[in-house]
mmCIF file of C-alpha atoms in Angstrom:
data_model
loop_
_atom_site.group_PDB
_atom_site.id
_atom_site.type_symbol
_atom_site.label_atom_id
_atom_site.label_comp_id
_atom_site.label_asym_id
_atom_site.label_seq_id
_atom_site.Cartn_x
_atom_site.Cartn_y
_atom_site.Cartn_z
ATOM 1 C CA MET A 1422 123.908 -10.831 95.462
ATOM 2 C CA ASN A 1423 120.889 -10.390 97.704
ATOM 3 C CA PHE A 1424 117.456 -9.340 96.475
ATOM 4 C CA LEU A 1425 117.918 -5.630 97.225
ATOM 5 C CA GLU A 1426 121.248 -5.513 95.352
ATOM 6 C CA TRP A 1427 119.684 -7.394 92.436
ATOM 7 C CA LEU A 1428 116.754 -4.962 92.350
ATOM 8 C CA VAL A 1429 119.027 -1.901 92.318
ATOM 9 C CA SER A 1430 121.864 -3.069 90.070
ATOM 10 C CA GLY A 1431 121.030 -6.494 88.700
ATOM 11 C CA SER A 1432 120.554 -7.576 85.105
ATOM 12 C CA ILE A 1433 118.429 -10.109 83.246
ATOM 13 C CA ALA A 1434 120.077 -12.133 80.484
ATOM 14 C CA VAL A 1435 118.216 -11.890 77.163
ATOM 15 C CA GLY A 1436 119.840 -13.666 74.241
ATOM 16 C CA ASP A 1437 123.303 -12.217 73.713
ATOM 17 C CA GLY A 1438 122.554 -9.154 75.821
ATOM 18 C CA SER A 1439 120.938 -8.214 79.089
ATOM 19 C CA LEU A 1440 118.260 -5.928 80.495
ATOM 20 C CA SER A 1441 118.577 -3.710 83.560
ATOM 21 C CA VAL A 1442 116.491 -5.015 86.468
ATOM 22 C CA PRO A 1443 115.602 -1.554 87.857
ATOM 23 C CA GLU A 1444 114.585 -0.390 84.373
ATOM 24 C CA VAL A 1445 112.316 -3.397 83.816
ATOM 25 C CA VAL A 1446 110.854 -3.458 87.333
ATOM 26 C CA GLY A 1447 110.431 0.326 87.402
ATOM 27 C CA ASN A 1448 108.383 0.187 84.224
ATOM 28 C CA VAL A 1449 106.271 -2.682 85.561
ATOM 29 C CA PHE A 1450 105.374 -0.506 88.553
ATOM 30 C CA GLY A 1451 104.665 2.355 86.148
ATOM 31 C CA LEU A 1452 102.300 0.178 84.139
ATOM 32 C CA ALA A 1453 100.537 -0.981 87.300
ATOM 33 C CA SER A 1454 100.141 2.647 88.340
ATOM 34 C CA ALA A 1455 98.594 3.508 84.957
ATOM 35 C CA ILE A 1456 96.095 0.646 85.206
ATOM 36 C CA LEU A 1457 95.125 1.612 88.754
ATOM 37 C CA GLY A 1458 94.832 5.241 87.642
ATOM 38 C CA MET A 1459 92.488 4.197 84.861
ATOM 39 C CA ARG A 1460 90.320 2.584 87.529
ATOM 40 C CA ARG A 1461 90.652 5.755 89.666
ATOM 41 C CA LEU A 1462 92.046 3.881 92.657
ATOM 42 C CA VAL A 1463 94.201 5.648 95.245
ATOM 43 C CA TRP A 1464 96.831 2.894 95.103
ATOM 44 C CA ALA A 1465 97.905 4.235 91.706
ATOM 45 C CA TRP A 1466 100.020 6.889 93.436
ATOM 46 C CA PRO A 1467 102.120 4.889 95.953
ATOM 47 C CA ILE A 1468 102.681 2.154 93.361
ATOM 48 C CA GLY A 1469 103.872 4.787 90.915
ATOM 49 C CA LEU A 1470 106.271 6.225 93.503
ATOM 50 C CA VAL A 1471 108.206 2.960 93.657
ATOM 51 C CA GLY A 1472 108.642 2.989 89.889
ATOM 52 C CA ASN A 1473 109.780 6.625 89.989
ATOM 53 C CA VAL A 1474 112.616 5.836 92.389
ATOM 54 C CA LEU A 1475 113.853 2.893 90.329
ATOM 55 C CA LEU A 1476 113.688 4.726 86.999
ATOM 56 C CA PHE A 1477 115.429 7.796 88.395
ATOM 57 C CA SER A 1478 118.423 5.617 89.252
ATOM 58 C CA VAL A 1479 118.392 4.230 85.707
ATOM 59 C CA PHE A 1480 118.381 7.500 83.794
ATOM 60 C CA ALA A 1481 120.536 9.544 86.179
ATOM 61 C CA SER A 1482 123.412 7.058 85.933
ATOM 62 C CA GLY A 1483 123.521 6.938 82.131
ATOM 63 C CA GLU A 1484 125.531 3.744 82.488
ATOM 64 C CA LEU A 1485 122.777 1.227 81.915
ATOM 65 C CA SER A 1486 122.398 1.973 78.229
ATOM 66 C CA ASN A 1487 124.762 0.371 75.733
ATOM 67 C CA VAL A 1488 124.228 3.184 73.222
ATOM 68 C CA VAL A 1489 124.751 6.488 75.042
ATOM 69 C CA SER A 1490 126.995 7.348 77.983
ATOM 70 C CA GLU A 1491 125.394 10.656 78.967
ATOM 71 C CA PRO A 1492 122.597 10.644 81.540
ATOM 72 C CA LEU A 1493 119.101 11.310 80.207
ATOM 73 C CA TRP A 1494 118.461 14.123 82.655
ATOM 74 C CA GLY A 1495 115.077 14.905 81.136
ATOM 75 C CA GLN A 1496 113.897 11.370 81.837
ATOM 76 C CA ALA A 1497 115.498 11.418 85.292
ATOM 77 C CA GLY A 1498 114.067 14.840 86.105
ATOM 78 C CA ARG A 1499 110.538 13.845 85.295
ATOM 79 C CA GLN A 1500 110.787 11.007 87.805
ATOM 80 C CA VAL A 1501 111.444 13.638 90.489
ATOM 81 C CA PHE A 1502 108.411 15.598 89.345
ATOM 82 C CA PHE A 1503 106.351 12.406 89.200
ATOM 83 C CA ALA A 1504 107.294 11.679 92.807
ATOM 84 C CA ALA A 1505 106.272 15.172 93.928
ATOM 85 C CA VAL A 1506 102.953 15.098 92.072
ATOM 86 C CA SER A 1507 102.341 11.511 93.203
ATOM 87 C CA LEU A 1508 102.474 12.689 96.797
ATOM 88 C CA TYR A 1509 100.007 15.463 95.949
ATOM 89 C CA GLY A 1510 97.758 13.073 94.024
ATOM 90 C CA TRP A 1511 97.920 10.505 96.805
ATOM 91 C CA VAL A 1512 96.765 13.045 99.392
ATOM 92 C CA ARG A 1513 94.117 14.586 97.124
ATOM 93 C CA TRP A 1514 92.634 11.296 95.934
ATOM 94 C CA THR A 1515 92.601 9.957 99.506
ATOM 95 C CA ARG A 1516 90.614 12.985 100.667
ATOM 96 C CA LEU A 1517 88.226 12.723 97.713
ATOM 97 C CA ARG A 1518 87.767 9.004 98.341
ATOM 98 C CA ARG A 1519 86.867 9.682 101.968
ATOM 99 C CA ALA A 1520 84.451 12.420 100.931
ATOM 100 C CA ARG A 1521 82.731 10.118 98.421
ATOM 101 C CA ARG A 1522 82.427 7.390 101.040
ATOM 102 C CA ALA A 1523 81.022 9.870 103.559
ATOM 103 C CA GLY A 1524 78.486 10.917 100.922
ATOM 104 C CA GLY A 1525 77.294 7.361 100.468
ATOM 105 C CA VAL A 1526 79.347 6.467 97.371
ATOM 106 C CA ASP A 1527 81.423 3.392 98.155
ATOM 107 C CA ASP A 1528 82.594 2.126 94.761
ATOM 108 C CA GLY A 1529 86.283 2.237 95.707
ATOM 109 C CA ARG A 1530 87.055 5.042 93.271
ATOM 110 C CA ALA A 1531 88.566 8.349 94.321
ATOM 111 C CA LEU A 1532 86.789 10.689 91.918
ATOM 112 C CA THR A 1533 84.555 11.180 88.900
ATOM 113 C CA PRO A 1534 86.521 12.346 85.827
ATOM 114 C CA ARG A 1535 85.594 15.575 84.079
ATOM 115 C CA TRP A 1536 86.776 17.577 81.102
ATOM 116 C CA ALA A 1537 88.884 20.594 81.983
ATOM 117 C CA THR A 1538 87.299 24.008 81.464
ATOM 118 C CA TRP A 1539 88.596 26.251 78.675
ATOM 119 C CA SER A 1540 90.329 28.367 81.300
ATOM 120 C CA GLU A 1541 92.068 25.293 82.702
ATOM 121 C CA ARG A 1542 93.087 24.176 79.212
ATOM 122 C CA ALA A 1543 94.584 27.598 78.517
ATOM 123 C CA GLN A 1544 96.541 27.350 81.749
ATOM 124 C CA LEU A 1545 97.851 23.927 80.686
ATOM 125 C CA LEU A 1546 98.991 25.268 77.314
ATOM 126 C CA VAL A 1547 100.798 28.205 78.895
ATOM 127 C CA ALA A 1548 102.377 25.973 81.538
ATOM 128 C CA GLY A 1549 103.422 23.517 78.823
ATOM 129 C CA ALA A 1550 105.104 26.196 76.718
ATOM 130 C CA ILE A 1551 106.951 27.662 79.685
ATOM 131 C CA GLY A 1552 107.874 24.214 80.984
ATOM 132 C CA TYR A 1553 109.281 23.179 77.603
ATOM 133 C CA ALA A 1554 111.378 26.335 77.274
ATOM 134 C CA VAL A 1555 112.800 26.050 80.787
ATOM 135 C CA ALA A 1556 113.453 22.323 80.437
ATOM 136 C CA TYR A 1557 115.193 22.762 77.083
ATOM 137 C CA VAL A 1558 117.579 25.401 78.377
ATOM 138 C CA ALA A 1559 118.329 23.439 81.541
ATOM 139 C CA LEU A 1560 118.860 20.119 79.754
ATOM 140 C CA GLU A 1561 121.099 21.687 77.128
ATOM 141 C CA ARG A 1562 123.296 23.296 79.765
ATOM 142 C CA ILE A 1563 123.734 20.209 81.907
ATOM 143 C CA GLY A 1564 124.540 18.057 78.892
ATOM 144 C CA SER A 1565 121.553 15.777 78.552
ATOM 145 C CA TRP A 1566 121.571 13.432 75.581
ATOM 146 C CA GLY A 1567 118.623 14.859 73.589
ATOM 147 C CA PRO A 1568 117.400 18.180 75.039
ATOM 148 C CA ALA A 1569 114.876 18.947 72.268
ATOM 149 C CA THR A 1570 112.874 15.744 72.637
ATOM 150 C CA GLU A 1571 113.578 15.234 76.323
ATOM 151 C CA ALA A 1572 112.270 18.719 77.091
ATOM 152 C CA TRP A 1573 108.916 17.814 75.559
ATOM 153 C CA ILE A 1574 108.823 14.451 77.335
ATOM 154 C CA LEU A 1575 109.549 16.216 80.628
ATOM 155 C CA ALA A 1576 107.083 19.094 80.138
ATOM 156 C CA GLY A 1577 104.355 16.865 78.705
ATOM 157 C CA SER A 1578 104.740 14.349 81.514
ATOM 158 C CA MET A 1579 104.366 17.127 84.060
ATOM 159 C CA LEU A 1580 101.121 18.288 82.452
ATOM 160 C CA ALA A 1581 99.731 14.762 82.162
ATOM 161 C CA THR A 1582 100.494 13.819 85.760
ATOM 162 C CA TRP A 1583 99.024 17.055 87.071
ATOM 163 C CA GLY A 1584 95.904 16.505 84.940
ATOM 164 C CA MET A 1585 95.509 13.013 86.371
ATOM 165 C CA ALA A 1586 95.746 14.352 89.919
ATOM 166 C CA ARG A 1587 93.043 16.904 89.079
ATOM 167 C CA GLY A 1588 90.838 14.288 87.416
ATOM 168 C CA TRP A 1589 90.806 15.833 83.910
ATOM 169 C CA VAL A 1590 90.060 13.529 80.967
ATOM 170 C CA GLU A 1591 92.542 15.437 78.774
ATOM 171 C CA PHE A 1592 95.534 14.047 80.609
ATOM 172 C CA TRP A 1593 95.258 10.805 78.605
ATOM 173 C CA LEU A 1594 95.578 12.767 75.353
ATOM 174 C CA VAL A 1595 98.714 14.483 76.614
ATOM 175 C CA TRP A 1596 100.188 11.072 77.427
ATOM 176 C CA ILE A 1597 99.622 9.964 73.832
ATOM 177 C CA LEU A 1598 101.736 12.893 72.606
ATOM 178 C CA VAL A 1599 104.424 12.157 75.213
ATOM 179 C CA ASP A 1600 104.576 8.474 74.260
ATOM 180 C CA ALA A 1601 104.839 9.267 70.549
ATOM 181 C CA VAL A 1602 108.054 11.196 71.150
ATOM 182 C CA GLY A 1603 109.279 9.005 73.989
ATOM 183 C CA VAL A 1604 109.372 5.728 72.055
ATOM 184 C CA THR A 1605 111.594 7.153 69.310
ATOM 185 C CA THR A 1606 113.925 8.909 71.749
ATOM 186 C CA LEU A 1607 114.395 5.894 74.009
ATOM 187 C CA VAL A 1608 115.047 3.499 71.131
ATOM 188 C CA GLN A 1609 117.736 5.814 69.802
ATOM 189 C CA ALA A 1610 119.253 6.070 73.289
ATOM 190 C CA GLY A 1611 119.279 2.299 73.782
ATOM 191 C CA TYR A 1612 116.758 2.083 76.628
ATOM 192 C CA TYR A 1613 114.813 -0.703 74.970
ATOM 193 C CA PRO A 1614 112.740 -1.951 77.947
ATOM 194 C CA THR A 1615 111.460 1.561 78.637
ATOM 195 C CA ALA A 1616 110.839 2.181 74.925
ATOM 196 C CA GLY A 1617 108.902 -1.067 74.703
ATOM 197 C CA MET A 1618 106.912 -0.147 77.781
ATOM 198 C CA TYR A 1619 106.058 3.232 76.241
ATOM 199 C CA GLY A 1620 104.685 1.406 73.219
ATOM 200 C CA PHE A 1621 102.783 -0.976 75.462
ATOM 201 C CA TYR A 1622 101.411 1.988 77.402
ATOM 202 C CA ALA A 1623 99.734 3.219 74.224
ATOM 203 C CA PHE A 1624 97.109 0.480 74.487
ATOM 204 C CA PHE A 1625 96.283 1.356 78.087
ATOM 205 C CA VAL A 1626 96.381 5.088 77.375
ATOM 206 C CA ALA A 1627 93.774 4.668 74.642
ATOM 207 C CA MET A 1628 91.692 2.426 76.886
ATOM 208 C CA GLY A 1629 92.053 4.826 79.800
ATOM 209 C CA PHE A 1630 90.882 7.740 77.691
ATOM 210 C CA VAL A 1631 87.756 5.850 76.638
ATOM 211 C CA VAL A 1632 87.014 4.757 80.232
ATOM 212 C CA TRP A 1633 87.402 8.264 81.662
ATOM 213 C CA TRP A 1634 85.538 9.869 78.737
ATOM 214 C CA ARG A 1635 82.571 7.561 79.285
ATOM 215 C CA ALA A 1636 82.602 8.199 83.037
ATOM 216 C CA ALA A 1637 82.685 11.954 82.458
ATOM 217 C CA ARG A 1638 79.841 11.736 79.935
ATOM 218 C CA ALA A 1639 77.755 9.635 82.316
ATOM 219 C CA SER A 1640 78.308 12.105 85.154
ATOM 220 C CA SER A 1641 77.131 15.020 82.991
ATOM 221 C CA ARG A 1642 73.728 13.456 82.339
ATOM 222 C CA ASP A 1643 70.742 14.738 84.250
ATOM 223 C CA LEU A 1644 69.917 12.904 87.440
ATOM 224 C CA PRO A 1645 66.258 12.004 88.028
ATOM 225 C CA THR A 1646 64.489 13.347 91.108
ATOM 226 C CA PRO A 1647 61.717 11.594 93.081
ATOM 227 C CA ASP A 1648 59.005 13.583 91.254
ATOM 228 C CA GLY A 1649 60.239 12.442 87.860
ATOM 229 C CA SER A 1650 61.945 15.688 86.868
ATOM 230 C CA SER A 1651 65.708 16.021 86.443
ATOM 231 C CA VAL A 1652 68.539 18.153 87.709
ATOM 232 C CA PRO A 1653 72.109 18.522 86.451
ATOM 233 C CA SER A 1654 74.574 16.252 88.213
ATOM 234 C CA PRO A 1655 77.166 17.990 90.425
ATOM 235 C CA GLU A 1656 80.030 16.537 88.372
ATOM 236 C CA GLY A 1657 78.508 17.710 85.123
ATOM 237 C CA ALA A 1658 78.298 21.263 86.411
ATOM 238 C CA HIS A 1659 82.101 21.516 86.219
ATOM 239 C CA ARG A 1660 82.168 21.242 82.441
#
């Protein structure tokens, strides 16, 4: 078995059982993407794309779990959405990074986080409700393993990824709610590496929220002018 075959269909012996290579490696790429996203680096998006492809193959097959035989279409479907939004986020963050560099800011980061406006939050809530309803009906009809919980994981993941692309601090809070449901669902379905990674994500999600919250708070402070007065920062004006 060559490396590519091992990456796509290999297994890692663990005690009396084994772990799926694409499931483990896909989640490692997902974790790396989350860490890079916390640091607001453009590489978060292409790294995440690799993990999306690997995890889609895991959940769409339904054969890598020793507990359930049905595909987890909600989990597989969100990888497709992740890939689409990752392309959008990659392009958007690249443009923002270039704009910051052209403006004299060369810290390597793509953007300054901000809190979403109340209008944007309302849009997220509406989109989340509609997304959950549509996902539930679709997953139930195609025979996914757990449509009720998978629908939330799918809809919540969509909102969180979109919020990250837009640079909203709230996206970390949405991830916390997604992970809370995801860990239980994946353990019951027998996808232990992914369930463990969800639990491990919780630490980085909490850290990411604090990092982005502090950056947003710092950007909203008044900036001093040469005469000693102050003016609101451009980032803070979005709040």
